[in-house]
Amino acid sequence: MSSITALRRHAPAPKREAADLRKSGLDPNFWYPLARSKALKAGKSLAVSFAGEPIALVRPEKGDLFALEDRCAHRQVPLSLGVVRGERLQCHYHCWTYDRTGACVNVPYLDEGKQLPNGVKSYPVREAYGFVFVYPGDLSAAGYAAFPDVSTFAKSEYKTRTLDRTIGCHWSFMHENLMDMNHQFLHRSLMGSIRATMIDLRSGDGWVECDYTFSRAAGKQPLGERFMINRKGAAKVTDGSIDKMTIRTQYPYQTLQFWTAGSPVDEPALDLWNCYWPTDSAQRKNQTYGLMMIRKPPIPGMIHVIWPFIVAFTNGIFGQDTHIVEAEQAAFDAQGEDWNQEIFPAIQMLRELLIDKSVPVEAYAKGGVVKLADLPRS
């Protein structure tokens, strides 16, 4: 099925969206990777933020790490500037001391018997896949129990690259950029002329999924791409199978898997997991953390030889994507609202999902109790 045929088949009738997607806030009721594990040293604290909310990550010399609101209840200075003593964090200014629950447990100059001041907020925290995950939302929400599953990460048949980029755009642009493979013209200097054909589009509660296949109209296959999918040139198969890429937004995460023709479903050549989360309160900047898992070739040790080519190729692709989504953000900022005329069904469906699951930025600051989709349509 051609992309145009699929467009006509799947495209819903144009309609007004509930609100401006670019002014939406990411739902805090999920687990977010707010730092790389290697950045948080033993006996130290680390300042991070989620949507402008300052958070101090703490790794004691012994015991599990914890996370607190990054401002002392006394003078509001960042607790991340303080000193880690055992499983407690001492403020750098007056040595007010907090335990892992955020309770203030000591003020050195407070008379004995006096009531201790109120403490600060604590956050659930978990460590996995080389990241420190924090849950900034409501503990009674369903997202608390839904920790992301990246099963390929543990498989010895794959080598993993950790992606780490700070990008100057609203996080929704990132979902759209990866989901819409019709933008291959952007990458023509790196990949030649590539045609993407959407072959299926599916959706369900909290997710949208799109399948593509590709053909090369002009240019040669770059070495990085060849090594990444472990195949040179066109597929030679007799069972009618084709190369397939599946991109899925399972709110708020996004995945991409690529299979060469004839590959078993549990053996993708490329398995990518991404999370984009806002660092500022206006949600105009995002931190992108990802895990890019490449299936190793059958020759032992060969993955280490070809790895620099894969890194260089993907850096080029990521660089072009970063430039264009930041240009989209600049256009939005200049216009003051979203003027996009979206015609591609996968992105129409994706936008509906993001609106349905997200919250207004102003509501987020008050606890995120109002869904973006619940606002009256203009």
Short mmCIF file of C-alpha atoms in Angstrom, two decimals:
data_model
loop_
_atom_site.label_atom_id
_atom_site.label_comp_id
_atom_site.label_asym_id
_atom_site.label_seq_id
_atom_site.Cartn_x
_atom_site.Cartn_y
_atom_site.Cartn_z
CA MET A 1 0.00 0.00 0.00
CA SER A 2 1.42 3.40 -0.93
CA SER A 3 1.64 6.22 1.61
CA ILE A 4 -1.02 8.15 -0.33
CA THR A 5 -3.36 5.16 -0.34
CA ALA A 6 -2.79 4.67 3.37
CA LEU A 7 -3.38 8.38 3.90
CA ARG A 8 -6.75 8.22 2.20
CA ARG A 9 -7.67 5.03 4.02
CA HIS A 10 -6.74 6.12 7.54
CA ALA A 11 -7.06 9.93 7.58
CA PRO A 12 -9.89 11.09 9.85
CA ALA A 13 -11.90 14.15 8.95
CA PRO A 14 -10.18 17.38 10.09
CA LYS A 15 -11.47 18.61 13.43
CA ARG A 16 -10.64 21.15 16.08
CA GLU A 17 -8.33 19.87 18.78
CA ALA A 18 -9.24 20.43 22.41
CA ALA A 19 -6.33 22.80 23.02
CA ASP A 20 -2.98 23.87 21.68
CA LEU A 21 -0.74 20.79 21.97
CA ARG A 22 2.39 22.94 22.27
CA LYS A 23 0.99 24.48 25.44
CA SER A 24 0.38 21.13 27.09
CA GLY A 25 2.20 19.73 30.07
CA LEU A 26 3.51 16.19 30.29
CA ASP A 27 1.48 14.14 32.77
CA PRO A 28 3.65 13.76 35.91
CA ASN A 29 2.02 10.44 36.84
CA PHE A 30 4.71 8.30 35.22
CA TRP A 31 8.31 7.28 35.91
CA TYR A 32 10.86 9.59 34.24
CA PRO A 33 14.64 9.10 33.90
CA LEU A 34 15.91 12.37 35.34
CA ALA A 35 19.63 11.55 35.34
CA ARG A 36 22.17 9.01 34.22
CA SER A 37 23.29 6.74 37.02
CA LYS A 38 26.95 7.51 36.44
CA ALA A 39 26.32 11.22 37.13
CA LEU A 40 25.25 10.52 40.73
CA LYS A 41 28.33 9.59 42.74
CA ALA A 42 28.33 7.82 46.09
CA GLY A 43 28.10 10.22 49.01
CA LYS A 44 26.92 13.05 46.73
CA SER A 45 23.74 14.80 45.64
CA LEU A 46 22.75 15.95 42.16
CA ALA A 47 20.42 18.77 41.11
CA VAL A 48 17.86 17.91 38.42
CA SER A 49 14.44 19.27 37.51
CA PHE A 50 11.17 18.06 36.06
CA ALA A 51 9.04 20.72 34.36
CA GLY A 52 10.81 23.38 36.41
CA GLU A 53 10.38 21.60 39.75
CA PRO A 54 13.82 21.30 41.40
CA ILE A 55 14.72 17.83 42.68
CA ALA A 56 17.81 16.72 44.58
CA LEU A 57 18.94 13.15 43.92
CA VAL A 58 20.99 11.66 46.75
CA ARG A 59 23.20 8.57 46.73
CA PRO A 60 24.42 7.66 50.25
CA GLU A 61 27.73 5.85 50.68
CA LYS A 62 25.61 2.91 51.86
CA GLY A 63 21.93 2.26 51.28
CA ASP A 64 19.50 3.10 48.52
CA LEU A 65 19.39 6.44 46.75
CA PHE A 66 16.56 8.89 47.44
CA ALA A 67 15.10 12.09 46.02
CA LEU A 68 13.92 15.27 47.77
CA GLU A 69 12.50 18.62 46.80
CA ASP A 70 15.62 20.68 46.07
CA ARG A 71 14.99 23.61 48.39
CA CYS A 72 15.54 23.84 52.11
CA ALA A 73 12.40 24.60 54.10
CA HIS A 74 14.37 27.32 55.95
CA ARG A 75 15.76 29.77 53.36
CA GLN A 76 14.82 27.91 50.14
CA VAL A 77 18.43 27.39 49.03
CA PRO A 78 19.07 24.22 47.00
CA LEU A 79 19.58 21.16 49.17
CA SER A 80 21.71 19.70 46.38
CA LEU A 81 24.44 22.14 47.51
CA GLY A 82 24.52 20.38 50.87
CA VAL A 83 26.41 17.54 52.48
CA VAL A 84 25.44 13.85 52.51
CA ARG A 85 25.92 12.29 55.93
CA GLY A 86 24.89 8.64 56.05
CA GLU A 87 21.32 8.56 54.81
CA ARG A 88 20.70 12.22 55.58
CA LEU A 89 21.18 15.45 53.64
CA GLN A 90 22.45 18.56 55.45
CA CYS A 91 21.67 22.00 54.04
CA HIS A 92 24.80 23.90 52.99
CA TYR A 93 23.60 27.09 54.74
CA HIS A 94 22.49 26.41 58.34
CA CYS A 95 22.86 22.61 58.43
CA TRP A 96 19.18 21.84 58.69
CA THR A 97 19.15 18.07 58.21
CA TYR A 98 16.65 15.93 56.30
CA ASP A 99 16.14 12.18 56.12
CA ARG A 100 15.15 10.21 53.03
CA THR A 101 11.44 10.90 53.65
CA GLY A 102 12.03 14.66 53.57
CA ALA A 103 11.44 15.10 57.30
CA CYS A 104 13.56 17.72 59.04
CA VAL A 105 15.34 15.67 61.72
CA ASN A 106 17.83 18.16 63.11
CA VAL A 107 18.47 21.90 63.46
CA PRO A 108 21.83 22.29 65.26
CA TYR A 109 20.97 25.52 67.08
CA LEU A 110 17.36 24.63 68.05
CA ASP A 111 16.88 24.29 71.81
CA GLU A 112 16.29 20.75 73.02
CA GLY A 113 12.64 19.90 73.27
CA LYS A 114 11.54 22.44 70.68
CA GLN A 115 9.41 21.17 67.81
CA LEU A 116 11.32 20.67 64.56
CA PRO A 117 10.20 22.63 61.49
CA ASN A 118 8.27 21.09 58.62
CA GLY A 119 10.26 19.13 56.09
CA VAL A 120 10.28 18.95 52.30
CA LYS A 121 8.66 16.73 49.69
CA SER A 122 10.21 13.36 48.83
CA TYR A 123 9.83 11.45 45.57
CA PRO A 124 9.82 7.73 44.74
CA VAL A 125 13.03 6.81 42.95
CA ARG A 126 14.31 3.72 41.14
CA GLU A 127 17.48 2.89 39.27
CA ALA A 128 17.36 0.90 36.01
CA TYR A 129 18.92 0.73 32.54
CA GLY A 130 21.71 3.11 33.58
CA PHE A 131 19.24 5.86 34.61
CA VAL A 132 17.83 7.25 37.83
CA PHE A 133 14.03 7.26 37.48
CA VAL A 134 11.85 9.57 39.58
CA TYR A 135 8.07 9.47 39.95
CA PRO A 136 6.92 13.12 40.36
CA GLY A 137 3.16 12.47 40.37
CA ASP A 138 0.28 11.10 42.42
CA LEU A 139 1.10 7.77 44.06
CA SER A 140 -2.49 6.59 43.63
CA ALA A 141 -2.37 7.02 39.82
CA ALA A 142 -1.96 3.98 37.58
CA GLY A 143 1.39 5.17 36.26
CA TYR A 144 3.09 4.49 39.59
CA ALA A 145 2.83 0.73 39.03
CA ALA A 146 3.73 0.93 35.33
CA PHE A 147 7.53 1.06 35.34
CA PRO A 148 8.90 0.97 31.77
CA ASP A 149 9.97 -2.44 30.46
CA VAL A 150 13.03 -2.35 28.18
CA SER A 151 13.67 -6.08 27.96
CA THR A 152 16.19 -5.95 25.09
CA PHE A 153 18.55 -3.96 27.31
CA ALA A 154 19.55 -7.13 29.21
CA LYS A 155 20.09 -9.35 26.16
CA SER A 156 23.69 -10.28 25.41
CA GLU A 157 22.91 -10.43 21.68
CA TYR A 158 22.69 -6.62 21.66
CA LYS A 159 25.04 -3.72 22.28
CA THR A 160 23.42 -0.61 23.77
CA ARG A 161 24.17 3.05 23.18
CA THR A 162 22.77 5.53 25.71
CA LEU A 163 21.34 8.66 24.12
CA ASP A 164 21.61 11.93 26.04
CA ARG A 165 20.52 15.21 24.45
CA THR A 166 19.07 18.50 25.69
CA ILE A 167 16.88 20.00 22.96
CA GLY A 168 15.24 23.41 22.75
CA CYS A 169 11.68 22.40 21.91
CA HIS A 170 8.43 21.18 23.41
CA TRP A 171 8.49 17.43 23.98
CA SER A 172 5.55 16.83 21.57
CA PHE A 173 7.74 17.80 18.61
CA MET A 174 9.99 14.84 19.49
CA HIS A 175 7.13 12.34 19.32
CA GLU A 176 6.00 13.72 15.97
CA ASN A 177 9.50 13.75 14.51
CA LEU A 178 10.13 10.07 15.16
CA MET A 179 6.61 8.88 14.32
CA ASP A 180 6.51 10.62 10.92
CA MET A 181 9.00 8.84 8.67
CA ASN A 182 7.94 10.99 5.70
CA HIS A 183 10.68 13.44 6.67
CA GLN A 184 13.49 11.36 5.12
CA PHE A 185 14.15 14.25 2.70
CA LEU A 186 15.70 16.00 5.70
CA HIS A 187 18.37 13.27 5.85
CA ARG A 188 19.19 13.18 2.12
CA SER A 189 22.80 14.28 2.68
CA LEU A 190 23.40 11.25 4.91
CA MET A 191 21.14 8.59 3.39
CA GLY A 192 20.43 9.57 -0.21
CA SER A 193 16.85 9.48 -1.44
CA ILE A 194 14.69 7.24 0.78
CA ARG A 195 10.98 6.66 0.33
CA ALA A 196 8.96 5.67 3.39
CA THR A 197 5.70 3.79 2.89
CA MET A 198 3.22 3.47 5.74
CA ILE A 199 1.76 -0.03 5.69
CA ASP A 200 -0.40 -0.03 8.83
CA LEU A 201 -1.64 2.22 11.63
CA ARG A 202 -3.09 1.04 14.95
CA SER A 203 -4.15 2.62 18.22
CA GLY A 204 -5.52 1.71 21.62
CA ASP A 205 -5.83 3.05 25.13
CA GLY A 206 -2.74 5.21 25.65
CA TRP A 207 -0.89 4.20 22.51
CA VAL A 208 -0.48 4.74 18.77
CA GLU A 209 1.59 2.46 16.54
CA CYS A 210 2.65 2.81 12.90
CA ASP A 211 4.42 0.38 10.51
CA TYR A 212 6.66 1.45 7.64
CA THR A 213 8.77 -0.11 4.95
CA PHE A 214 11.41 1.73 2.93
CA SER A 215 12.93 1.84 -0.53
CA ARG A 216 15.98 3.68 -1.81
CA ALA A 217 15.31 5.83 -4.88
CA ALA A 218 18.83 7.21 -5.25
CA GLY A 219 22.19 7.23 -3.52
CA LYS A 220 24.20 4.55 -1.77
CA GLN A 221 23.59 2.96 1.57
CA PRO A 222 25.88 4.63 4.14
CA LEU A 223 28.18 2.36 6.13
CA GLY A 224 26.62 3.38 9.44
CA GLU A 225 23.15 2.35 8.26
CA ARG A 226 24.46 -0.89 6.79
CA PHE A 227 26.24 -1.85 10.00
CA MET A 228 23.28 -0.82 12.15
CA ILE A 229 20.85 -3.20 10.44
CA ASN A 230 23.47 -5.87 9.69
CA ARG A 231 22.69 -6.08 6.02
CA LYS A 232 24.11 -4.78 2.76
CA GLY A 233 21.80 -3.67 -0.03
CA ALA A 234 18.28 -4.89 -0.69
CA ALA A 235 16.79 -7.88 1.07
CA LYS A 236 16.85 -11.20 -0.78
CA VAL A 237 13.87 -13.21 0.44
CA THR A 238 11.53 -15.73 -1.13
CA ASP A 239 8.69 -15.74 1.39
CA GLY A 240 7.38 -12.32 0.44
CA SER A 241 8.46 -10.67 3.69
CA ILE A 242 9.79 -7.11 3.71
CA ASP A 243 11.87 -4.86 5.92
CA LYS A 244 9.60 -3.33 8.55
CA MET A 245 9.88 -0.54 11.08
CA THR A 246 7.34 -0.16 13.88
CA ILE A 247 7.17 3.11 15.81
CA ARG A 248 5.02 3.25 18.92
CA THR A 249 4.14 6.02 21.34
CA GLN A 250 3.04 4.35 24.56
CA TYR A 251 2.45 7.55 26.48
CA PRO A 252 4.77 9.06 27.62
CA TYR A 253 7.47 6.81 26.13
CA GLN A 254 8.30 6.09 22.50
CA THR A 255 9.89 3.06 20.83
CA LEU A 256 11.19 2.15 17.40
CA GLN A 257 11.98 -1.36 16.19
CA PHE A 258 13.38 -2.37 12.81
CA TRP A 259 13.38 -5.89 11.35
CA THR A 260 15.16 -6.95 8.19
CA ALA A 261 13.04 -9.11 5.90
CA GLY A 262 12.58 -12.60 7.27
CA SER A 263 13.82 -11.82 10.80
CA PRO A 264 12.01 -13.43 13.77
CA VAL A 265 9.75 -11.04 15.67
CA ASP A 266 11.93 -11.31 18.79
CA GLU A 267 15.13 -10.45 16.89
CA PRO A 268 14.90 -6.85 15.64
CA ALA A 269 18.09 -5.46 14.15
CA LEU A 270 17.42 -2.18 15.99
CA ASP A 271 15.43 -1.64 19.18
CA LEU A 272 15.13 1.97 20.40
CA TRP A 273 13.49 3.26 23.60
CA ASN A 274 13.11 7.02 24.15
CA CYS A 275 11.76 9.29 26.87
CA TYR A 276 11.42 13.05 26.40
CA TRP A 277 10.66 15.15 29.47
CA PRO A 278 10.53 18.92 30.06
CA THR A 279 13.21 20.58 32.14
CA ASP A 280 11.60 24.03 32.39
CA SER A 281 8.22 25.15 33.74
CA ALA A 282 7.12 26.50 30.34
CA GLN A 283 7.99 23.10 28.85
CA ARG A 284 9.90 24.66 25.95
CA LYS A 285 13.00 22.53 26.50
CA ASN A 286 13.28 18.79 26.84
CA GLN A 287 15.85 16.29 27.97
CA THR A 288 15.92 13.26 25.71
CA TYR A 289 17.23 10.03 27.17
CA GLY A 290 17.23 6.91 25.08
CA LEU A 291 18.54 3.37 24.75
CA MET A 292 19.56 2.32 21.25
CA MET A 293 20.11 -1.43 21.15
CA ILE A 294 21.85 -2.85 18.07
CA ARG A 295 21.88 -6.57 17.36
CA LYS A 296 25.44 -7.85 17.17
CA PRO A 297 26.71 -9.46 13.95
CA PRO A 298 27.55 -13.18 14.16
CA ILE A 299 31.34 -12.58 14.07
CA PRO A 300 32.57 -12.25 17.69
CA GLY A 301 33.92 -8.80 18.49
CA MET A 302 32.85 -7.31 15.15
CA ILE A 303 30.33 -5.00 16.86
CA HIS A 304 33.23 -3.08 18.43
CA VAL A 305 34.85 -2.58 15.01
CA ILE A 306 31.70 -1.22 13.38
CA TRP A 307 30.45 0.72 16.41
CA PRO A 308 32.24 4.02 15.53
CA PHE A 309 30.48 4.02 12.13
CA ILE A 310 27.10 3.49 13.81
CA VAL A 311 27.76 6.28 16.31
CA ALA A 312 28.86 8.72 13.59
CA PHE A 313 25.84 7.91 11.40
CA THR A 314 23.29 8.22 14.20
CA ASN A 315 24.92 11.42 15.49
CA GLY A 316 24.41 12.91 12.04
CA ILE A 317 20.76 11.88 11.96
CA PHE A 318 20.13 13.12 15.51
CA GLY A 319 21.85 16.41 14.71
CA GLN A 320 19.60 17.08 11.72
CA ASP A 321 16.50 16.13 13.72
CA THR A 322 17.55 18.44 16.57
CA HIS A 323 18.03 21.38 14.22
CA ILE A 324 14.63 20.94 12.60
CA VAL A 325 12.55 20.47 15.79
CA GLU A 326 14.20 23.55 17.30
CA ALA A 327 13.22 25.41 14.11
CA GLU A 328 9.64 24.20 14.65
CA GLN A 329 9.72 25.55 18.19
CA ALA A 330 11.05 28.91 16.94
CA ALA A 331 8.18 29.11 14.44
CA PHE A 332 5.64 28.35 17.17
CA ASP A 333 7.16 30.99 19.45
CA ALA A 334 7.02 33.59 16.66
CA GLN A 335 3.38 32.78 15.86
CA GLY A 336 2.20 32.35 19.43
CA GLU A 337 0.05 29.34 18.57
CA ASP A 338 0.10 26.14 16.56
CA TRP A 339 -0.59 26.86 12.89
CA ASN A 340 0.25 23.33 11.68
CA GLN A 341 -1.91 21.87 8.92
CA GLU A 342 -1.38 18.21 9.67
CA ILE A 343 -2.56 15.79 6.97
CA PHE A 344 -0.71 12.57 7.83
CA PRO A 345 -3.02 10.14 9.68
CA ALA A 346 -0.36 8.76 11.99
CA ILE A 347 0.42 12.23 13.29
CA GLN A 348 -3.25 13.21 13.49
CA MET A 349 -3.83 10.17 15.66
CA LEU A 350 -0.68 10.81 17.69
CA ARG A 351 -1.69 14.41 18.40
CA GLU A 352 -5.08 13.25 19.66
CA LEU A 353 -3.35 10.81 22.00
CA LEU A 354 -0.94 13.44 23.36
CA ILE A 355 -3.79 15.87 23.95
CA ASP A 356 -5.92 13.21 25.62
CA LYS A 357 -3.17 12.17 28.04
CA SER A 358 -1.53 15.52 28.81
CA VAL A 359 -2.43 18.41 31.13
CA PRO A 360 -2.33 22.18 30.68
CA VAL A 361 0.94 23.68 31.85
CA GLU A 362 -0.87 26.00 34.27
CA ALA A 363 -2.87 23.08 35.70
CA TYR A 364 0.31 21.05 36.09
CA ALA A 365 1.72 23.71 38.38
CA LYS A 366 -1.36 23.24 40.56
CA GLY A 367 -1.12 19.46 40.62
CA GLY A 368 -2.12 18.45 37.11
CA VAL A 369 -5.68 17.50 37.99
CA VAL A 370 -7.24 18.81 34.77
CA LYS A 371 -6.76 16.91 31.52
CA LEU A 372 -6.00 18.92 28.41
CA ALA A 373 -8.71 17.06 26.49
CA ASP A 374 -11.32 18.09 29.08
CA LEU A 375 -11.01 21.78 28.27
CA PRO A 376 -13.90 23.27 26.23
CA ARG A 377 -13.29 23.29 22.48
CA SER A 378 -12.98 26.75 20.98
#
